[in-house]
Short mmCIF file of C-alpha atoms in Angstrom, two decimals:
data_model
loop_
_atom_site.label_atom_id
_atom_site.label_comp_id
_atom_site.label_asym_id
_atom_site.label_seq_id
_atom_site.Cartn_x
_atom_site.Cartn_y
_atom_site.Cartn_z
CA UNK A 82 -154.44 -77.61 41.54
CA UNK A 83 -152.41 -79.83 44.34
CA UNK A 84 -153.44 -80.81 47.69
CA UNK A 85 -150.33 -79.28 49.86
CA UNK A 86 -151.14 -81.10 53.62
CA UNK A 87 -147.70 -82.42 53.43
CA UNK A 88 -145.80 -79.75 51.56
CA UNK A 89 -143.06 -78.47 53.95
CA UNK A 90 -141.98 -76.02 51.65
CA UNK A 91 -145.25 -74.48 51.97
CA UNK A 92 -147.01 -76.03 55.51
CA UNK A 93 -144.55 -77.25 57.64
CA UNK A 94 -144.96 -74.25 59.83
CA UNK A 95 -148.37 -75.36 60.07
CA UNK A 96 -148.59 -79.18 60.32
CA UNK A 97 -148.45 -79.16 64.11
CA UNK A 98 -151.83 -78.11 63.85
CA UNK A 99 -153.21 -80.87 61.93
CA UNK A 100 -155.12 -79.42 58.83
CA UNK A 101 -156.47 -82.39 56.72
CA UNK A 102 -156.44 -80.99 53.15
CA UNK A 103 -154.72 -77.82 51.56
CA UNK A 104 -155.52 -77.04 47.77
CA UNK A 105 -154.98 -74.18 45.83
CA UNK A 106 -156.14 -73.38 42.41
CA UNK A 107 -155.95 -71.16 39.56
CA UNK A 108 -158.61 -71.37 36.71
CA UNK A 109 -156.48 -69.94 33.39
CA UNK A 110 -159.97 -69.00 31.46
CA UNK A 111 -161.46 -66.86 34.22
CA UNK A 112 -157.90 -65.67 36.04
CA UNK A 113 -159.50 -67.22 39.53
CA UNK A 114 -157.15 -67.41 42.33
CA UNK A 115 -158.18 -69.60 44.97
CA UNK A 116 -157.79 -71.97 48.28
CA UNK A 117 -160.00 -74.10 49.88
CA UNK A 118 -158.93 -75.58 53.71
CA UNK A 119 -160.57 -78.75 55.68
CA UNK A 120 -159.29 -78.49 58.72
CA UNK A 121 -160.84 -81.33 60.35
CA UNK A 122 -164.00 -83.11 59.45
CA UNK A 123 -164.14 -86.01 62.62
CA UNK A 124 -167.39 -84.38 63.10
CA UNK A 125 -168.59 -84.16 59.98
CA UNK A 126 -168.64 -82.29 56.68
CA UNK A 127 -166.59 -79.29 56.97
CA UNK A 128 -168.51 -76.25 56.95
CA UNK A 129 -167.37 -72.91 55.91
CA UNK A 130 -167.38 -69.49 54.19
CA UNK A 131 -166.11 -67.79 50.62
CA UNK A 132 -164.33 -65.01 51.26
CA UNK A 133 -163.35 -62.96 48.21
CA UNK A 134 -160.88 -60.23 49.23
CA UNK A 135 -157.84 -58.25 47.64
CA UNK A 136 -155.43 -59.82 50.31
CA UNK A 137 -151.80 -58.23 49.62
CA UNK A 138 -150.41 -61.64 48.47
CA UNK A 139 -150.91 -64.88 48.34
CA UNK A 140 -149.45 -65.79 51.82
CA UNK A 141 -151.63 -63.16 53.28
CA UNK A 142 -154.86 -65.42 51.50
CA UNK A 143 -153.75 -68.47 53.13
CA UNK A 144 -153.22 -67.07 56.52
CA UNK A 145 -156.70 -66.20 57.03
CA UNK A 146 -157.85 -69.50 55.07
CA UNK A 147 -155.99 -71.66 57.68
CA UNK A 148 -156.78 -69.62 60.50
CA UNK A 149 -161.05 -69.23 59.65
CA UNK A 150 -160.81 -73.11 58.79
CA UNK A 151 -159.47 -73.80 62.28
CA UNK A 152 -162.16 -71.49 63.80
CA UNK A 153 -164.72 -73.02 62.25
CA UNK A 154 -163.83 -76.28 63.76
CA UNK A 155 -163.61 -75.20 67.15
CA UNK A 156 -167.21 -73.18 66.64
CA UNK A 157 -169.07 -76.38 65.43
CA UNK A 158 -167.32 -78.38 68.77
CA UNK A 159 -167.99 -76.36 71.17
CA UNK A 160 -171.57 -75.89 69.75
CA UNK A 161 -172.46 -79.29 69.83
CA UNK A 162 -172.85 -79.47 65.98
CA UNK A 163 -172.13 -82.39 63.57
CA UNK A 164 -169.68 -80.25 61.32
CA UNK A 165 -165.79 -79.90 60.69
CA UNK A 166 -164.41 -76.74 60.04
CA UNK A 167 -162.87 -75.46 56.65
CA UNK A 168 -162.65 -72.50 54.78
CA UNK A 169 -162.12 -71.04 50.74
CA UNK A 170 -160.71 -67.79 49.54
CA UNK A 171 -161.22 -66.10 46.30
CA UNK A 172 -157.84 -63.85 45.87
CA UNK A 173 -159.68 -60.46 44.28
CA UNK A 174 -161.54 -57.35 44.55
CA UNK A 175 -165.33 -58.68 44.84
CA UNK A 176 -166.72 -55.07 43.27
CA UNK A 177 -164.62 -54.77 40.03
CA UNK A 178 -163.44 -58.48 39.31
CA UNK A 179 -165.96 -60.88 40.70
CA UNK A 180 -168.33 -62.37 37.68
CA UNK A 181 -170.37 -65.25 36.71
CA UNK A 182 -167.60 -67.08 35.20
CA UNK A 183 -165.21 -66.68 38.33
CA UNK A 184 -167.71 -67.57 40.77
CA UNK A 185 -168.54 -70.80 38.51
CA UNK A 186 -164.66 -71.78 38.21
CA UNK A 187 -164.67 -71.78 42.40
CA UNK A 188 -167.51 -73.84 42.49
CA UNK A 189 -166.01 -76.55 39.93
CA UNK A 190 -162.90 -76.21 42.43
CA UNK A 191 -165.37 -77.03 45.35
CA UNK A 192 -166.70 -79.66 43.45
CA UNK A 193 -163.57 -81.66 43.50
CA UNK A 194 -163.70 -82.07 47.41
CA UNK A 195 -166.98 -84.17 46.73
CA UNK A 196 -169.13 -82.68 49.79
CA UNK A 197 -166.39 -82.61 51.96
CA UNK A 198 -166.58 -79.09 52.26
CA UNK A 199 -169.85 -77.08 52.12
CA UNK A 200 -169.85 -73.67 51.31
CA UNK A 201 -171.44 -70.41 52.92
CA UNK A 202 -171.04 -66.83 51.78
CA UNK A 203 -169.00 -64.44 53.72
CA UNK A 204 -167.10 -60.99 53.83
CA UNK A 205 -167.22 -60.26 49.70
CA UNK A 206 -169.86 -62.74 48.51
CA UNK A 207 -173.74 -63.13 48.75
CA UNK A 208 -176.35 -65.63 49.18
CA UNK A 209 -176.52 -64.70 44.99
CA UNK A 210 -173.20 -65.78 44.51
CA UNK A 211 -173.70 -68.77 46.01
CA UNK A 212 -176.32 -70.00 43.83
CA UNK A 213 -174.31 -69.17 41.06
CA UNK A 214 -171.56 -71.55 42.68
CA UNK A 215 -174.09 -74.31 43.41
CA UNK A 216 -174.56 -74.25 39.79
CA UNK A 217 -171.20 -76.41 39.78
CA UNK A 218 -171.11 -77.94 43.79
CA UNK A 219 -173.43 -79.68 46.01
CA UNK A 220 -174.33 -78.85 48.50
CA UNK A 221 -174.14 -75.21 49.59
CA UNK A 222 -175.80 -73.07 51.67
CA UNK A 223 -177.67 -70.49 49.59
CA UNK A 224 -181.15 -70.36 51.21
CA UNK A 225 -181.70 -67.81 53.89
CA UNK A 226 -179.21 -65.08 55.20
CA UNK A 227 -177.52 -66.73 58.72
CA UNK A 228 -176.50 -63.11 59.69
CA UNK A 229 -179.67 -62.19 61.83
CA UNK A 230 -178.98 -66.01 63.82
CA UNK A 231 -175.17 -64.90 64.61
CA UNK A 232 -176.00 -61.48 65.66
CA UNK A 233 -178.81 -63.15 67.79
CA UNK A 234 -176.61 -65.49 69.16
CA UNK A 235 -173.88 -62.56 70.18
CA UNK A 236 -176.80 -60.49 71.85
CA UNK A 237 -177.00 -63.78 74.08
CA UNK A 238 -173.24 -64.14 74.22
CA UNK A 239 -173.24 -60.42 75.69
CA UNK A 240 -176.16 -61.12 77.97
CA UNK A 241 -174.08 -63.58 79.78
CA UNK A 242 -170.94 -61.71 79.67
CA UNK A 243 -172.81 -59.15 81.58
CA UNK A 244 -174.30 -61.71 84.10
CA UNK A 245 -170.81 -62.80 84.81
CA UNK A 246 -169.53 -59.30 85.21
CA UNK A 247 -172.25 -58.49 88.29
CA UNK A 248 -175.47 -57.05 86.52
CA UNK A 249 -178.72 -59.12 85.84
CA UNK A 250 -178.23 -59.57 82.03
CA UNK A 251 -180.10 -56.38 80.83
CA UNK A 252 -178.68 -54.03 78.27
CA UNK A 253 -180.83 -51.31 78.94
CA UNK A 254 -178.32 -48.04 79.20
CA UNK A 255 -175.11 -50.32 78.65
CA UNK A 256 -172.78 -49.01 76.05
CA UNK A 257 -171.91 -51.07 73.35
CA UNK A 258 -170.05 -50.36 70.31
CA UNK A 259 -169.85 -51.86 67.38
CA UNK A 260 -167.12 -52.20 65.27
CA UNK A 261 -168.56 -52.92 61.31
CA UNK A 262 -172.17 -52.73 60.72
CA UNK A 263 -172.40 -55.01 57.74
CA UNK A 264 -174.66 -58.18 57.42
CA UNK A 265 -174.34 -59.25 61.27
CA UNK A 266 -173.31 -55.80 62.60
CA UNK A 267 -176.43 -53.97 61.65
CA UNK A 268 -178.63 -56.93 62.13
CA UNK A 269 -176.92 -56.88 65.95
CA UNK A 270 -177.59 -52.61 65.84
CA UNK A 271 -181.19 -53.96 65.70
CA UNK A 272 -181.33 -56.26 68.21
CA UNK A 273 -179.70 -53.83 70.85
CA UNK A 274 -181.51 -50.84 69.95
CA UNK A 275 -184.79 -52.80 71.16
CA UNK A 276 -182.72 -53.47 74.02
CA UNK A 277 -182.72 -49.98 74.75
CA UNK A 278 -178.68 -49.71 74.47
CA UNK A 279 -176.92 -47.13 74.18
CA UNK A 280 -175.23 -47.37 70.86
CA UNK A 281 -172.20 -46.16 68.99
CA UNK A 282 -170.79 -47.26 65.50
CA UNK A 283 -168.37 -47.72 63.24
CA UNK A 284 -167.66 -49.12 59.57
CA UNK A 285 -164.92 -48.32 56.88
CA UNK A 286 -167.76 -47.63 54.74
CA UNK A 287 -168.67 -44.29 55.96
CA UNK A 288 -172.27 -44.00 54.04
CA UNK A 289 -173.32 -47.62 55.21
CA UNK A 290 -172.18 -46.59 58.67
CA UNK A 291 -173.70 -43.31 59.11
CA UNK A 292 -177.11 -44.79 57.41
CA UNK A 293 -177.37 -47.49 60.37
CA UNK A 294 -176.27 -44.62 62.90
CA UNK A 295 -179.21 -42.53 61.92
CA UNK A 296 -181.49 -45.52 61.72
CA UNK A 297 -180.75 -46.67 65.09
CA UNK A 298 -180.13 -43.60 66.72
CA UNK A 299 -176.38 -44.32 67.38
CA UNK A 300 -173.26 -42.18 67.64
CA UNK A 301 -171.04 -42.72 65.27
CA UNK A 302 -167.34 -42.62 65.29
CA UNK A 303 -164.33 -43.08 62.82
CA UNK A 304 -163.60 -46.42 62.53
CA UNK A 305 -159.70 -45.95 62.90
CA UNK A 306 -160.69 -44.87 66.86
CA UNK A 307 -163.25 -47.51 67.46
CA UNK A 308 -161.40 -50.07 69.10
CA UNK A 309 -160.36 -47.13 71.50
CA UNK A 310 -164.03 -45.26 72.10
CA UNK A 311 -165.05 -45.91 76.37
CA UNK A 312 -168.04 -48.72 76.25
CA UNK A 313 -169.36 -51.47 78.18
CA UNK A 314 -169.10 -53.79 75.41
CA UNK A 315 -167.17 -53.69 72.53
CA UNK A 316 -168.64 -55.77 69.58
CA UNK A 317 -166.20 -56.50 66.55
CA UNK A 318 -168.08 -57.77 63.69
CA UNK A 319 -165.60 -57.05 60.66
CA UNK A 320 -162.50 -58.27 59.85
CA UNK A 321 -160.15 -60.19 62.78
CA UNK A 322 -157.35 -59.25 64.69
CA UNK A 323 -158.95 -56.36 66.60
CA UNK A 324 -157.30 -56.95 69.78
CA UNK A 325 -153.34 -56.84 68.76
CA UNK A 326 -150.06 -54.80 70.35
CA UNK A 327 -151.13 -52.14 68.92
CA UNK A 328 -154.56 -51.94 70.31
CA UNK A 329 -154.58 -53.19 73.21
CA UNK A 330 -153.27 -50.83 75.42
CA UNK A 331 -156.05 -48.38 74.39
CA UNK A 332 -159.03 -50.50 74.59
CA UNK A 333 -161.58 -49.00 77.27
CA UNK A 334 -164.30 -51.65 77.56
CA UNK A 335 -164.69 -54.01 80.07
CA UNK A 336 -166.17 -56.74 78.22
CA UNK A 337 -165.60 -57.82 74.52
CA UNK A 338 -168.01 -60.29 72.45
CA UNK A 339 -168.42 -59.82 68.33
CA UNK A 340 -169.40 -61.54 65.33
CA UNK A 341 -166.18 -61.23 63.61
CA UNK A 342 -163.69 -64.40 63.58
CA UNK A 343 -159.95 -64.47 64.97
CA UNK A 344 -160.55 -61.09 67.02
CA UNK A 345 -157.52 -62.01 68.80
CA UNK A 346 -154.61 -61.83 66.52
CA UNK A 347 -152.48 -63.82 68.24
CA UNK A 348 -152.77 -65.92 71.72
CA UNK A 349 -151.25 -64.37 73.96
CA UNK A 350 -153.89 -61.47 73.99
CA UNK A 351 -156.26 -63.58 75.94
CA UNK A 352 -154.03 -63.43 78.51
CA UNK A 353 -153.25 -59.58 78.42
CA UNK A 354 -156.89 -58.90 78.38
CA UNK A 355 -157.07 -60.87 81.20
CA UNK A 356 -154.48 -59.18 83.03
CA UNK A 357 -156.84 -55.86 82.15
CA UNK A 358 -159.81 -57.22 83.74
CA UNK A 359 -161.59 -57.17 79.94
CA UNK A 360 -163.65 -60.43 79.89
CA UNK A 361 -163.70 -61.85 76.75
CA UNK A 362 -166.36 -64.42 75.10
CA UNK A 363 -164.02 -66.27 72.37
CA UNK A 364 -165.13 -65.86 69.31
CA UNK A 365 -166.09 -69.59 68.19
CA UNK A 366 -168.03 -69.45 71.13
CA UNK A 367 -170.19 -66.43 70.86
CA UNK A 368 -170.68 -65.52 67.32
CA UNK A 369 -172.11 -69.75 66.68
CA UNK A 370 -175.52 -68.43 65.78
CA UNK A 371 -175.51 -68.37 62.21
CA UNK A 372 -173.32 -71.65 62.32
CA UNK A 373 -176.38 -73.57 64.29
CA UNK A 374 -178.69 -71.91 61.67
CA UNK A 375 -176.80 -72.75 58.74
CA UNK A 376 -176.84 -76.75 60.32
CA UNK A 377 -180.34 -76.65 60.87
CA UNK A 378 -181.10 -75.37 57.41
CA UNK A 379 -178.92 -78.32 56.17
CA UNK A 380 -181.28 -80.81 57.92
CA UNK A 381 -184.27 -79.55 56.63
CA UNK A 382 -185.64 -78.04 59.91
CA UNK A 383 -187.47 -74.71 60.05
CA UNK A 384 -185.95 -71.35 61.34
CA UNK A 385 -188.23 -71.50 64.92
CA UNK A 386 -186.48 -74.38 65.72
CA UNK A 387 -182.82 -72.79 64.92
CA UNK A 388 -183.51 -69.97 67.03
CA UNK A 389 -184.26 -71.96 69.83
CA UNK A 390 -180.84 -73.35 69.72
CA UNK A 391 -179.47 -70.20 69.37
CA UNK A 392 -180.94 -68.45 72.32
CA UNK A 393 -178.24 -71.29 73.89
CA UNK A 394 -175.40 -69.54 73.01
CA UNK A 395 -175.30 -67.88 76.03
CA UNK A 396 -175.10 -70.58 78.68
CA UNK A 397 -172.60 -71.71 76.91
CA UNK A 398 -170.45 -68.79 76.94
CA UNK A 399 -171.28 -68.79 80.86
CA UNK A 400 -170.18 -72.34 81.15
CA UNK A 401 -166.84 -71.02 79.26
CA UNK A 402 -166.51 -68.03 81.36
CA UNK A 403 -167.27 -70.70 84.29
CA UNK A 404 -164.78 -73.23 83.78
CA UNK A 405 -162.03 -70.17 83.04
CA UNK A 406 -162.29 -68.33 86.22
CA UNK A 407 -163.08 -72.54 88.09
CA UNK A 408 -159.29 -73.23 86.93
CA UNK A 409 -157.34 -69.95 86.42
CA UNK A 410 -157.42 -69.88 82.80
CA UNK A 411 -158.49 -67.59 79.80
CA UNK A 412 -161.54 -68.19 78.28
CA UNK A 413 -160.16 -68.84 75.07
CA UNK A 414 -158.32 -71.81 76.54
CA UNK A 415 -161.82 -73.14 78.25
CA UNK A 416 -163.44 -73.00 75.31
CA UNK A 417 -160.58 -74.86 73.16
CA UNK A 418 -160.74 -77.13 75.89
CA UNK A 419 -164.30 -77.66 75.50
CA UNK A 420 -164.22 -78.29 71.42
CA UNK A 421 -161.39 -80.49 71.81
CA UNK A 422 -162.58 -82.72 74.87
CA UNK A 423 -165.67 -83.10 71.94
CA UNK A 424 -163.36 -83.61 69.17
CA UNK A 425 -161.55 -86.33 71.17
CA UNK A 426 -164.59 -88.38 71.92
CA UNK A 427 -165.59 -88.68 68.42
CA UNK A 428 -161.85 -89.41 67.18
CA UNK A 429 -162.04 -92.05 69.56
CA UNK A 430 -165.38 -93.68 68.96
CA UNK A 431 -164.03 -92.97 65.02
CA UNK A 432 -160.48 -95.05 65.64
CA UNK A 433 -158.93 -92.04 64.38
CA UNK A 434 -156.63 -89.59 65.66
CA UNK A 435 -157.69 -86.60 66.86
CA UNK A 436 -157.12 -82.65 65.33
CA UNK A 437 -155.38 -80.57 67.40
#
């Protein structure tokens, strides 16, 4: 295990953005290959999920680390929270190679950072699994599924997206399709559905996606045409980079707010979807909810109280979509703006420098 935040062989590429700590690890007795980012933790402790995933390569495993850690920042800035952003990856297949051992080996990995970076479960582990690595670390989050507080929190996102777009905020008969109806998909299905929506779906797991379809009384469709099905709103809530070269000239939606993370894959598409008239709620911004749960849950409050605070998350993304179309810029660049006018303050009041 080495901490790599000033490995140029390995980061340079990177360092412009300011990550604080980089470590990888590989646990011979249990075959675990993993790596844990802190981006930035001027706020506080850095917050953030474990993804286990059969990424192509190692590089391919870091990418997304650096990039979620990054996010993660940004999301607990611009949501007023006292967390820094990070992120760990578990290199594997989380159906045929993820056991008790492995899941024990990340945690003693974890434990090295000393509470500097708290763990939540994501895309390939559980609230289960998380236990199993609290065994080892302290603290984690492991009480009480955040999904149904980040799909609550995009329902509000879209609300306001559709406020700013002309209408009065009501999803009655507005299309929406979602795009992965896992944890926070389906729990958004839900929340839509008593919003009398209309509905369509997608997921690469075809019986988990025509089980909510049926459910919820959606259509669904093959999720290798989703991103290109006509809607009103387009919600991604699986893996990132939905909105790329490739996709973008098809998309047919007019607004676009998710619970997935990095929908953009690279920055320039805020500006092309701009150019499109497609108004999009960043990411960091919108899909908060289970963030602001998962902070509440730290401090011991109860759940009423977190959804309170998430029912927010939709004046903020008005006062991003605000403050974008106030100075001529994307919305992704008002909201960075926003998390990094917050990081700034507390950098300053800290004596340190601030991320970027």
């Amino acid at each position: 295990m080495m901490a790599s935040g000033h490995d140029a062989t390995v980061f340079g590429r990177r360092s412009a953005d300011g990550f604080e700590q980089v470590l990888f690890n590989h646990d011979a007795r249990t075959g675990s290959r993993s790596v844990i980012v802190v981006h930035d933790t001027t706020l506080g402790p850095a917050l953030g999920g474990v993804r286990m995933h059969p990424y192509q390569d190692e590089d391919a495993a870091l990418e997304d680390a650096l990039r979620l850690a990054r996010v993660m920042t940004l999301k607990a800035s611009a949501a007023g929270l006292d967390l820094g952003g990070g992120w760990s990856i578990v290199i594997g297949d989380p159906v045929h190679d993820k056991t008790e051992e492995l899941l024990r080996a990340h945690g003693r990995f974890i434990a090295t950072l000393g509470g500097r970076f708290i763990p939540v479960n994501d895309v390939g582990t559980t609230q289960a699994d998380l236990r199993v690595i609290g065994r080892e670390a302290s603290p984690v989050c492991d009480s009480g599924d955040p999904s149904p507080m980040t799909a609550l929190g995009v329902l509000e996102g879209i609300r306001a997206c559709l406020r700013a777009d002309g209408s009065d905020g009501s999803l009655a008969g507005v299309r929406v399709c979602v795009q992965g109806v896992g944890n926070v998909g389906s729990a958004l299905v839900r929340l839509l559905a008593a919003e009398s929506a209309e509905l369509v779906v997608a997921d690469v797991d075809p019986v988990r996606g025509a089980g909510v379809a049926e459910r919820f009384g959606a259509r669904l469709v093959d999720p290798s045409t989703v991103v290109g099905t006509a809607c009103d709103v387009l919600a991604p809530c699986a893996m990132g980079a939905v909105v790329n070269d490739a996709t973008l000239p098809g998309l047919r939606c007019r607004i676009i707010a998710g619970g997935a993370n990095n929908v953009l894959a690279a920055p320039e598409h805020a500006a092309a979807l701009s150019a499109r008239g497609i108004l999009y709620a960043p990411d960091f911004c919108v899909n908060v909810g289970g963030l602001v749960f998962l902070e509440e849950q730290i401090l011991g409050h109860d759940r009423t109280q977190a959804e309170q605070r998430v029912r927010q998350v939709g004046a903020r993304v008005a006062e991003v979509i605000a403050q974008a179309r106030r100075t001529g810029i994307t919305t992704t660049d008002a909201a960075v703006e926003l998390a990094q006018a917050r990081l700034r303050t507390a950098a300053e009041r800290k004596g340190t420098s601030p991320i970027r």
